XYZ file of C-alpha atoms in Angstrom:
562
model
C -19.685 -3.250 9.324
C -18.532 0.540 9.189
C -20.596 2.041 12.135
C -19.557 -0.364 14.388
C -15.758 -0.325 13.474
C -15.849 3.659 14.204
C -16.517 5.535 10.164
C -20.466 6.058 9.603
C -20.774 6.172 5.110
C -22.151 10.434 5.294
C -26.031 10.739 4.000
C -25.356 12.494 0.673
C -23.583 9.321 -0.640
C -25.833 7.280 -3.298
C -26.080 3.978 -2.410
C -24.217 1.023 -0.454
C -21.005 0.568 0.558
C -20.563 -2.535 2.057
C -19.982 -4.225 -1.562
C -16.998 -2.368 -2.097
C -16.300 -2.833 1.630
C -15.612 -6.209 1.974
C -14.054 -6.753 -1.424
C -11.567 -4.470 -0.022
C -11.035 -6.472 2.968
C -10.642 -10.008 1.537
C -8.303 -8.698 -1.475
C -6.408 -6.751 1.241
C -5.494 -9.688 2.505
C -3.322 -11.259 -0.187
C -1.272 -8.965 2.373
C -0.928 -12.092 4.024
C 0.574 -13.744 1.619
C 4.295 -11.606 2.152
C 3.601 -10.951 6.370
C 3.682 -14.702 6.333
C 6.647 -15.750 4.372
C 9.015 -13.033 5.728
C 8.680 -14.266 9.371
C 8.535 -17.403 7.956
C 12.589 -17.226 7.371
C 12.663 -15.266 10.874
C 12.082 -18.297 12.720
C 13.497 -20.489 10.335
C 16.492 -19.530 10.072
C 16.822 -20.309 14.181
C 15.369 -23.626 13.753
C 18.791 -26.037 15.162
C 16.080 -28.586 12.677
C 16.950 -26.223 9.146
C 20.372 -25.330 10.230
C 21.312 -29.279 10.032
C 19.961 -29.710 6.745
C 21.202 -26.827 4.936
C 24.504 -26.642 6.255
C 27.547 -26.829 4.568
C 30.044 -28.192 7.117
C 29.974 -24.367 8.544
C 30.025 -24.550 12.935
C 29.490 -22.816 15.890
C 30.798 -21.786 18.733
C 29.608 -24.788 20.465
C 29.888 -26.953 17.157
C 26.395 -27.350 15.676
C 26.199 -27.117 12.497
C 25.910 -23.527 11.396
C 24.870 -20.828 8.384
C 27.607 -18.141 7.315
C 26.519 -14.752 7.208
C 26.724 -15.440 3.675
C 24.841 -17.697 3.085
C 21.708 -16.324 5.363
C 21.892 -13.105 3.346
C 21.342 -14.247 0.358
C 18.628 -17.216 1.528
C 16.215 -13.970 3.306
C 16.579 -11.077 0.295
C 15.876 -13.982 -2.207
C 12.770 -12.966 -1.675
C 13.179 -9.324 -2.079
C 14.591 -9.729 -5.399
C 12.170 -11.612 -6.521
C 9.319 -9.694 -5.530
C 11.427 -6.204 -7.480
C 11.156 -8.615 -9.923
C 7.466 -9.276 -9.512
C 6.659 -6.000 -8.617
C 7.655 -4.016 -12.414
C 6.172 -7.109 -14.382
C 3.327 -5.573 -11.617
C 2.508 -2.723 -14.363
C 1.853 -4.581 -18.281
C -0.303 -7.135 -16.512
C -2.369 -4.976 -14.756
C -3.284 -3.055 -18.451
C -3.034 -5.684 -20.255
C -4.420 -8.817 -18.710
C -6.002 -6.413 -15.270
C -6.001 -5.994 -11.727
C -7.954 -9.489 -11.039
C -7.030 -11.907 -13.293
C -3.129 -10.328 -12.837
C -3.529 -11.205 -8.986
C -4.752 -14.176 -9.013
C -1.733 -14.999 -12.014
C 0.568 -13.893 -9.497
C -0.593 -16.327 -6.557
C 0.112 -18.013 -8.664
C 3.263 -17.921 -9.432
C 3.744 -18.201 -5.251
C 2.288 -21.485 -4.974
C 4.480 -22.729 -8.029
C 7.202 -20.662 -5.612
C 6.431 -22.420 -2.446
C 5.847 -25.708 -3.422
C 9.807 -25.506 -4.595
C 10.564 -24.267 -1.161
C 8.416 -27.317 1.369
C 10.558 -30.004 -1.454
C 13.972 -28.362 -1.073
C 16.680 -29.606 0.653
C 19.717 -27.793 -0.767
C 20.386 -24.155 -1.061
C 20.188 -23.401 -4.159
C 17.051 -24.615 -5.176
C 15.339 -22.996 -2.130
C 16.578 -19.410 -3.607
C 14.356 -20.874 -6.660
C 11.542 -20.992 -4.678
C 11.590 -18.151 -2.408
C 12.839 -16.393 -5.964
C 9.105 -17.157 -7.625
C 7.884 -17.101 -3.724
C 9.065 -12.817 -4.259
C 7.525 -11.893 -8.116
C 4.748 -13.913 -7.049
C 4.379 -11.078 -3.737
C 5.555 -8.508 -5.854
C 2.810 -8.714 -8.851
C -0.031 -8.453 -4.818
C 1.915 -6.111 -3.186
C 1.726 -3.590 -6.360
C -1.829 -4.576 -6.997
C -3.891 -4.748 -4.186
C -3.597 -0.900 -3.560
C -3.872 -0.539 -6.929
C -7.283 -2.712 -7.158
C -8.045 -1.312 -3.704
C -8.175 2.248 -4.312
C -9.738 1.945 -7.742
C -12.934 0.101 -6.515
C -13.513 1.264 -2.934
C -15.994 5.533 -2.327
C -13.642 8.027 -0.674
C -14.328 8.716 3.118
C -13.003 5.186 3.390
C -10.582 4.428 1.006
C -7.895 5.012 2.830
C -8.423 2.230 5.777
C -9.503 -0.212 3.006
C -5.308 -0.103 1.693
C -4.607 0.441 5.804
C -6.224 -3.829 6.215
C -3.324 -4.369 3.493
C -0.845 -3.193 6.065
C -2.849 -4.889 8.683
C -3.332 -8.271 7.182
C 1.190 -7.862 7.107
C 1.080 -7.651 10.255
C -1.665 -11.165 10.555
C 1.023 -12.896 8.364
C 3.659 -12.458 10.770
C 2.198 -13.123 14.283
C 0.523 -16.200 12.506
C 4.394 -16.674 11.545
C 5.548 -16.824 15.222
C 2.655 -18.970 16.385
C 3.943 -21.435 14.259
C 7.546 -21.626 14.629
C 7.291 -21.260 18.708
C 5.101 -24.416 18.224
C 7.447 -26.785 15.473
C 10.682 -25.491 16.885
C 11.195 -28.113 18.574
C 10.483 -30.815 16.143
C 13.349 -32.501 15.559
C 12.901 -33.253 11.499
C 12.330 -31.828 8.775
C 8.962 -30.846 9.778
C 9.470 -28.203 11.878
C 10.305 -25.537 8.502
C 8.591 -28.081 6.653
C 5.393 -27.153 7.897
C 5.509 -22.879 8.073
C 7.244 -23.263 4.524
C 3.475 -25.382 2.712
C 1.462 -23.186 5.218
C 1.521 -19.985 2.852
C -0.152 -22.398 0.240
C -3.347 -22.487 2.212
C -3.787 -18.388 2.799
C -2.702 -18.786 -0.982
C -5.662 -21.338 -2.844
C -8.143 -19.410 -0.922
C -7.255 -15.579 -1.703
C -7.498 -16.972 -5.186
C -10.364 -19.444 -5.679
C -12.300 -15.580 -4.326
C -10.815 -13.429 -6.582
C -12.781 -15.670 -9.705
C -15.837 -14.063 -8.613
C -14.946 -10.359 -7.705
C -15.650 -7.591 -10.014
C -13.000 -5.715 -12.093
C -11.831 -2.032 -10.957
C -14.526 0.211 -12.783
C -11.719 2.447 -13.317
C -9.655 -0.125 -15.742
C -12.505 -0.655 -17.722
C -12.557 2.408 -18.596
C -9.384 2.757 -19.014
C -9.233 0.060 -21.182
C -12.529 1.656 -23.040
C -14.784 -1.070 -21.601
C -18.179 1.575 -20.776
C -20.488 -0.273 -20.324
C -19.020 -3.439 -18.130
C -17.749 -0.372 -15.885
C -20.798 0.806 -14.709
C -21.613 -2.688 -13.986
C -18.644 -3.343 -11.803
C -19.518 -0.095 -10.278
C -23.346 -0.590 -9.984
C -21.810 -4.677 -7.587
C -20.168 -1.727 -4.924
C -21.795 0.892 -5.169
C -25.750 -1.982 -4.972
C -26.994 0.780 -7.603
C -29.017 0.216 -10.345
C -26.998 0.240 -13.809
C -29.295 3.238 -14.273
C -29.512 5.338 -11.277
C -28.362 9.258 -11.811
C -24.956 9.215 -8.375
C -23.996 6.127 -11.139
C -24.426 7.772 -14.390
C -23.499 10.124 -12.468
C -19.056 8.771 -10.655
C -18.850 6.927 -14.356
C -19.177 10.194 -16.494
C -16.759 11.680 -13.933
C -14.363 8.613 -14.260
C -14.645 8.910 -17.599
C -13.925 12.803 -17.829
C -11.569 13.110 -15.542
C -9.732 10.110 -17.670
C -9.802 11.395 -21.048
C -8.413 15.506 -19.487
C -5.954 13.157 -18.817
C -4.704 11.566 -21.861
C -5.404 15.052 -23.367
C -2.881 16.519 -21.055
C 0.596 13.524 -22.323
C 1.247 10.554 -22.976
C 1.399 7.027 -20.835
C 4.435 5.846 -21.434
C 7.140 5.793 -18.706
C 8.846 8.714 -19.353
C 5.993 10.336 -18.875
C 5.051 8.762 -15.139
C 8.429 11.477 -14.118
C 8.266 13.570 -17.063
C 5.103 14.036 -17.916
C 1.873 16.467 -16.812
C 0.292 17.278 -14.698
C 3.606 17.261 -11.810
C 4.299 13.313 -13.025
C 6.786 13.304 -11.695
C 6.915 14.850 -8.479
C 4.113 12.547 -8.340
C 6.794 10.165 -8.780
C 9.771 10.927 -6.365
C 6.947 11.436 -3.737
C 5.615 7.732 -3.966
C 9.104 6.217 -4.638
C 10.915 8.513 -1.428
C 8.140 7.898 0.439
C 8.673 3.353 -0.181
C 12.268 4.092 0.258
C 11.822 5.535 2.907
C 9.930 3.334 5.200
C 12.320 0.843 4.349
C 14.650 2.868 5.835
C 13.061 3.340 8.601
C 14.717 -0.776 10.029
C 11.208 -2.468 10.137
C 12.578 -4.969 8.358
C 15.380 -5.342 10.927
C 13.054 -6.202 13.067
C 11.320 -8.380 10.912
C 13.815 -11.197 8.846
C 17.254 -10.835 11.322
C 14.815 -10.484 14.568
C 15.089 -13.242 16.172
C 18.743 -13.940 15.583
C 19.587 -10.523 16.582
C 17.104 -11.186 19.897
C 19.474 -13.831 20.681
C 23.013 -12.522 19.568
C 21.910 -10.111 22.473
C 20.820 -11.992 25.061
C 18.088 -12.263 25.398
C 16.476 -15.762 26.981
C 13.700 -17.094 24.131
C 14.120 -14.979 21.596
C 11.062 -16.970 19.632
C 8.633 -15.715 22.140
C 10.275 -11.779 22.257
C 9.513 -12.605 18.732
C 6.105 -13.951 19.361
C 5.800 -10.451 21.474
C 6.214 -7.557 18.600
C 4.332 -9.721 16.592
C 1.859 -9.387 17.635
C 2.371 -6.015 18.977
C 2.975 -4.487 15.456
C -0.304 -6.140 14.669
C -2.534 -4.916 17.334
C -1.239 -0.873 16.292
C -1.959 -1.215 12.987
C -4.999 -0.557 14.082
C -4.386 3.106 15.544
C -3.460 3.593 12.397
C -6.731 2.250 10.311
C -9.108 4.746 12.519
C -7.370 7.855 12.348
C -5.878 7.603 9.306
C -8.747 9.746 7.543
C -9.955 12.105 10.173
C -6.220 13.395 10.908
C -5.138 12.676 7.044
C -1.939 11.037 5.794
C 1.094 13.797 6.877
C -0.043 14.096 10.386
C 0.308 10.501 10.687
C 3.476 10.048 8.704
C 4.959 12.369 10.918
C 3.980 12.201 14.272
C 5.121 8.167 13.646
C 8.471 9.080 11.912
C 8.740 11.508 15.035
C 8.749 8.362 16.984
C 10.559 6.314 15.298
C 13.667 8.304 14.995
C 12.899 8.973 19.706
C 13.527 5.575 19.944
C 15.686 3.644 17.858
C 18.322 6.788 18.410
C 17.381 5.830 22.610
C 18.010 2.695 21.922
C 21.278 3.666 20.003
C 22.773 6.057 22.712
C 21.889 3.652 25.552
C 23.727 0.504 24.207
C 26.737 2.337 22.676
C 26.979 3.828 26.555
C 26.196 1.259 28.783
C 27.024 -1.975 26.524
C 27.050 -4.332 29.798
C 24.823 -3.096 31.753
C 22.413 -5.818 33.517
C 18.758 -4.043 32.600
C 20.614 -3.720 28.832
C 17.948 -6.389 27.103
C 14.761 -4.400 29.134
C 15.682 -1.353 28.068
C 15.856 -2.341 23.628
C 13.102 -4.971 23.843
C 11.013 -1.605 25.679
C 11.996 0.836 22.168
C 12.304 -1.921 20.682
C 8.567 -2.615 21.340
C 7.842 1.853 21.263
C 9.118 2.132 17.126
C 7.017 -1.011 16.107
C 4.015 0.785 17.436
C 5.071 3.747 15.379
C 5.877 2.144 12.979
C 2.710 0.176 13.294
C 0.412 2.740 13.186
C 1.783 5.444 11.013
C 4.422 3.974 8.250
C 3.345 0.628 7.134
C 0.478 1.100 5.864
C -0.017 4.399 5.523
C 2.630 4.564 2.699
C 1.010 2.745 1.205
C -2.579 4.683 1.124
C -0.146 7.706 -0.365
C 1.036 5.463 -3.230
C -2.080 4.408 -4.713
C -4.003 7.382 -4.094
C -1.476 10.101 -5.615
C -1.199 8.657 -9.335
C -3.565 9.353 -12.181
C -5.445 7.082 -13.933
C -3.582 6.691 -17.291
C 0.122 5.678 -15.444
C -1.070 4.434 -11.696
C -0.012 1.063 -12.948
C 3.001 1.903 -14.153
C 3.943 4.378 -11.848
C 2.447 2.808 -8.352
C 4.916 -0.791 -10.049
C 8.536 2.032 -10.078
C 7.099 2.983 -6.105
C 7.174 -0.167 -5.356
C 9.824 -1.500 -6.995
C 12.018 0.625 -5.203
C 11.099 -0.112 -1.736
C 11.889 -3.573 -2.083
C 14.906 -2.713 -4.132
C 15.637 -1.323 -0.670
C 14.268 -3.934 1.423
C 16.477 -6.539 -1.503
C 19.363 -4.047 -0.017
C 18.961 -4.018 4.587
C 17.943 -7.936 4.240
C 21.264 -9.178 1.994
C 23.845 -6.006 4.185
C 22.298 -6.031 7.281
C 24.719 -8.700 7.927
C 27.933 -7.637 7.310
C 26.085 -4.608 8.971
C 25.252 -6.140 12.768
C 27.688 -9.481 13.100
C 31.349 -9.203 13.206
C 33.744 -11.727 11.403
C 36.591 -12.604 10.192
C 37.728 -10.860 7.322
C 36.988 -7.696 6.127
C 33.593 -6.278 4.684
C 32.149 -6.816 8.242
C 30.957 -3.464 10.407
C 30.176 -5.407 13.236
C 27.617 -2.572 14.930
C 25.824 -4.200 16.467
C 22.472 -1.898 18.934
C 23.508 0.722 16.926
C 23.090 0.111 13.915
C 19.628 1.456 15.473
C 21.911 5.447 14.467
C 21.746 4.550 11.078
C 17.609 4.232 10.876
C 17.271 6.652 13.286
C 18.761 9.037 11.289
C 16.874 8.400 8.335
C 13.556 8.022 10.263
C 14.266 12.525 11.217
C 15.083 12.709 6.688
C 11.362 11.402 6.761
C 9.564 13.485 9.026
C 11.940 16.824 6.432
C 10.505 14.203 3.678
C 6.719 14.754 4.169
C 6.959 17.737 4.964
C 7.985 19.314 1.574
C 6.379 16.219 -0.294
C 3.676 14.424 0.506
C 0.157 15.939 -0.361
C -3.061 15.849 1.459
C -5.241 13.337 -0.186
C -7.648 11.692 2.318
C -11.548 13.242 2.009
C -10.953 13.537 -1.476
C -11.677 11.232 -4.878
C -9.034 10.323 -7.227
C -9.835 12.747 -9.741
C -10.109 15.174 -7.674
C -6.315 14.300 -6.948
C -5.563 15.406 -10.018
C -6.868 18.889 -9.611
C -4.812 19.019 -5.896
C -1.550 18.249 -8.090
C -2.230 21.105 -10.155
C -4.209 23.942 -8.398
C -1.463 23.720 -4.732
C 2.311 25.216 -5.727
C 3.556 23.214 -1.619
C 2.871 20.045 0.152
C 2.034 22.019 3.662
C -1.159 24.213 1.563
C -2.276 21.160 0.836
C -5.017 20.088 3.484
C -6.979 23.358 3.012
C -7.450 22.640 -0.734
C -11.081 22.670 -1.624
C -11.986 20.888 -5.216
C -14.087 22.695 -7.382
C -13.947 21.603 -11.210
C -16.397 19.367 -12.622
C -13.941 17.107 -14.994
C -17.316 17.014 -16.941
C -17.688 20.470 -17.456
C -13.881 20.563 -18.295
C -14.707 18.102 -21.134
C -17.776 19.700 -22.567
C -16.564 23.649 -22.084
C -13.082 23.202 -23.301
C -10.384 23.422 -20.740
C -6.606 26.106 -20.940
C -2.897 24.528 -20.124
C -2.767 25.267 -17.098
C -5.985 23.362 -16.414
C -8.135 26.356 -14.798
C -12.227 25.627 -16.257
C -14.350 28.445 -18.261
C -16.423 29.648 -16.948
C -19.783 28.213 -18.610
C -21.405 30.358 -20.801
C -24.206 32.517 -20.046
C -26.071 32.498 -21.918
C -29.739 35.177 -21.672
C -32.602 35.019 -24.540
C -34.504 37.923 -25.743
C -37.920 37.636 -26.131
C -39.023 37.587 -29.637
C -42.179 37.151 -31.932
C -41.127 33.731 -32.637
C -39.702 32.779 -29.531
C -42.823 33.868 -28.754
C -45.452 32.109 -30.860
C -43.143 28.568 -30.059
C -43.719 28.992 -26.484
C -47.198 29.779 -26.182
C -47.773 27.052 -28.373
C -45.298 24.558 -25.921
C -46.480 25.678 -23.182
C -48.068 23.142 -21.900
C -45.732 20.725 -22.550
C -42.578 23.159 -21.412
C -44.478 23.225 -17.517
C -45.241 19.713 -17.158
C -41.898 18.190 -18.715
C -40.267 21.363 -15.751
C -42.135 20.272 -12.392
C -41.144 16.558 -13.136
C -37.489 17.560 -13.531
C -38.456 19.624 -10.160
C -39.908 15.932 -8.344
C -36.477 14.162 -9.658
C -34.121 17.457 -8.115
C -36.436 17.069 -4.873
C -36.407 13.879 -4.812
C -32.337 13.224 -4.879
C -31.996 15.886 -2.625
C -28.341 16.619 -1.971
C -25.904 13.781 -2.917
C -23.297 13.571 -3.241
C -21.087 12.430 -6.806
C -18.016 12.749 -6.687
C -16.298 9.135 -4.772
């Protein structure tokens, strides 16, 4: 499977990676829940039947039922408010009940919210449904990348986490297709069908998770060594007594003991703990916030409405094309995230997005009434989406799932993801006031000039990645701890070569700086006693040594770190 997609397992990696890859890809489809919900509300808000049902008496210029910008902002942002709550709940749930069982529970909460949305006949009930759906999505958005990173082999870990973003784009695309099909329905089925279809994949995902294993790193964190060995055996397709599996499990255990020796795993420690947890938390939160501030969800939430206001004919079709570009453009990111690395891909993506957005804003400001305004707007929005989908869309989730140590990984990912959803909520709620003109104060009426704002944040993102993001490709999660202790500056991380063994540090001791001491070199001096003893046991020692040599020759150059 991996070879056909352009990746090949290194020859010195023991066992098979196929089970872990298939499990990682299936869990990644949790992104469909968020993608589909986001895409469906984008189209539903523009449907005449939805406006007729949920309008509170407001009429548009054509004297047809309409929904006010305040109501639109509240409907869209309520999902994001729920995701903030869900992402903060994900850490205690994931640490207490496990990653897998917490994901199943999150899907149940999401389904509860989806049922409320389908049954809603007024805005308050719709808001309740979107809030509960958001709580489920928030938990999923933390635990899916966390689950993937903790069970995946290091040589394809980034690609598997990127598949989560691919699933989000697939959900967006599916929602756009469904909206086009149901848009012309005159009854409430126009918006109830798209809302109800959310439940389909939620049920499939929940049933699949029932038979998947818990992550071995979580089981080590809980002290369940036997269960961790069984889980790792399923994921690596190795016998539980295989030397490579025993070695990998021992390294995970030793690393976790080393982390605990450096400090506790409280919420305070994710900001002030060692090794450099504050820097890592700042990196994760900064990346997640900047992902939102690139303006992508302005297109995802309000694209249809924005294109309609820009006098573009058939905005539903344009939105579908944008979602198709979004889905296809995620594939290049999957292909190069391991070979190019995280830093390079993020920097190139931010440069491309900044250029596109500043060009859109500049042209719209200089020639607002140009005949080619619509074509230029659509073209550069499409190019912008390509750069986002190939870089910041998937890679941000990769980096934030890798950079934290096991003891605080769930808590740190919870906080960083909450920062993403908090900005998501702000953008979802504030965008109608930024873009549209309205009576009274509080409306900026920026229109396409809002792309100046998004472009400026893309420039900030370039410098943030250069100074803060460490290169985490091609090394295990345990080796990332070593990198943060030994490498002072992010731009030097591309030259990092791991050399520590956490088993060695546990067995022989370690200093406060984290530098492992040299192994004791024992020089044996011959004596009468030792000579006599060696003569007595010569044949037994020779036989044992020859057996050990045969085992080592059969193992060859095996890479024990995943």
